[in-house]
Amino acid sequence: MEDKVVTVVAFGGPKVELHTGEKLASFLLMKDYRRVH
């Protein structure tokens, strides 16, 4: 799987929205993504 950088633009309740327009459950963000600075 290829790495890609995404930005969280909205965080509300159990969902987050990425700059790509994709919405996913916040627990998946913690599980499937790693934070970079």
Short mmCIF file of N, CA and C in Angstrom, two decimals:
data_model
loop_
_atom_site.label_atom_id
_atom_site.label_comp_id
_atom_site.label_asym_id
_atom_site.label_seq_id
_atom_site.Cartn_x
_atom_site.Cartn_y
_atom_site.Cartn_z
N MET A 1 0.84 -1.17 0.00
CA MET A 1 0.00 0.00 0.00
C MET A 1 0.89 1.25 0.00
N GLU A 2 0.59 2.17 -0.82
CA GLU A 2 1.37 3.39 -0.95
C GLU A 2 0.99 4.40 0.14
N ASP A 3 2.02 5.04 0.71
CA ASP A 3 1.76 6.08 1.71
C ASP A 3 1.25 7.34 1.02
N LYS A 4 0.34 8.03 1.68
CA LYS A 4 -0.12 9.33 1.19
C LYS A 4 -0.42 10.21 2.39
N VAL A 5 -0.28 11.50 2.20
CA VAL A 5 -0.53 12.45 3.27
C VAL A 5 -1.94 12.99 3.12
N VAL A 6 -2.70 12.98 4.22
CA VAL A 6 -4.05 13.55 4.23
C VAL A 6 -4.14 14.54 5.39
N THR A 7 -5.04 15.48 5.25
CA THR A 7 -5.27 16.48 6.29
C THR A 7 -6.70 16.36 6.78
N VAL A 8 -6.86 16.31 8.09
CA VAL A 8 -8.20 16.30 8.68
C VAL A 8 -8.70 17.74 8.68
N VAL A 9 -9.85 17.97 8.04
CA VAL A 9 -10.41 19.32 7.96
C VAL A 9 -11.59 19.52 8.90
N ALA A 10 -12.21 18.44 9.33
CA ALA A 10 -13.33 18.55 10.26
C ALA A 10 -13.34 17.32 11.15
N PHE A 11 -13.59 17.55 12.42
CA PHE A 11 -13.65 16.46 13.38
C PHE A 11 -14.87 16.70 14.23
N GLY A 12 -15.88 15.86 14.06
CA GLY A 12 -17.11 16.05 14.83
C GLY A 12 -17.72 14.73 15.21
N GLY A 13 -17.79 14.48 16.50
CA GLY A 13 -18.40 13.25 16.97
C GLY A 13 -17.62 12.04 16.50
N PRO A 14 -18.31 11.04 15.99
CA PRO A 14 -17.63 9.80 15.61
C PRO A 14 -17.03 9.83 14.20
N LYS A 15 -17.14 10.96 13.49
CA LYS A 15 -16.66 11.03 12.10
C LYS A 15 -15.60 12.12 11.94
N VAL A 16 -14.70 11.89 11.00
CA VAL A 16 -13.74 12.91 10.59
C VAL A 16 -13.86 13.09 9.09
N GLU A 17 -13.54 14.28 8.61
CA GLU A 17 -13.55 14.53 7.17
C GLU A 17 -12.13 14.92 6.76
N LEU A 18 -11.65 14.29 5.69
CA LEU A 18 -10.33 14.56 5.17
C LEU A 18 -10.40 15.63 4.09
N HIS A 19 -9.27 16.21 3.75
CA HIS A 19 -9.25 17.27 2.74
C HIS A 19 -9.69 16.76 1.37
N THR A 20 -9.69 15.45 1.19
CA THR A 20 -10.12 14.84 -0.07
C THR A 20 -11.64 14.76 -0.18
N GLY A 21 -12.33 15.10 0.92
CA GLY A 21 -13.78 14.98 0.96
C GLY A 21 -14.24 13.65 1.53
N GLU A 22 -13.30 12.74 1.73
CA GLU A 22 -13.62 11.43 2.28
C GLU A 22 -13.98 11.57 3.75
N LYS A 23 -15.02 10.86 4.17
CA LYS A 23 -15.43 10.85 5.57
C LYS A 23 -15.26 9.44 6.10
N LEU A 24 -14.73 9.35 7.32
CA LEU A 24 -14.56 8.03 7.91
C LEU A 24 -14.71 8.12 9.42
N ALA A 25 -14.92 6.96 10.01
CA ALA A 25 -15.08 6.90 11.47
C ALA A 25 -13.76 7.26 12.13
N SER A 26 -13.82 8.04 13.20
CA SER A 26 -12.60 8.51 13.86
C SER A 26 -11.75 7.35 14.38
N PHE A 27 -12.35 6.24 14.77
CA PHE A 27 -11.55 5.11 15.25
C PHE A 27 -10.69 4.53 14.12
N LEU A 28 -11.16 4.63 12.88
CA LEU A 28 -10.35 4.16 11.75
C LEU A 28 -9.15 5.07 11.53
N LEU A 29 -9.33 6.34 11.80
CA LEU A 29 -8.22 7.28 11.67
C LEU A 29 -7.09 6.87 12.62
N MET A 30 -7.44 6.52 13.84
CA MET A 30 -6.44 6.12 14.82
C MET A 30 -5.83 4.76 14.47
N LYS A 31 -6.63 3.90 13.87
CA LYS A 31 -6.19 2.53 13.58
C LYS A 31 -5.37 2.45 12.29
N ASP A 32 -5.80 3.14 11.24
CA ASP A 32 -5.21 2.92 9.92
C ASP A 32 -4.25 4.02 9.46
N TYR A 33 -4.16 5.11 10.20
CA TYR A 33 -3.30 6.22 9.80
C TYR A 33 -2.29 6.51 10.91
N ARG A 34 -1.16 7.07 10.53
CA ARG A 34 -0.20 7.49 11.54
C ARG A 34 0.03 8.99 11.40
N ARG A 35 0.27 9.63 12.52
CA ARG A 35 0.43 11.08 12.54
C ARG A 35 1.85 11.46 12.11
N VAL A 36 1.93 12.46 11.25
CA VAL A 36 3.23 13.01 10.87
C VAL A 36 3.18 14.51 11.10
N HIS A 37 4.34 15.13 11.27
CA HIS A 37 4.40 16.56 11.56
C HIS A 37 4.99 17.31 10.40
#
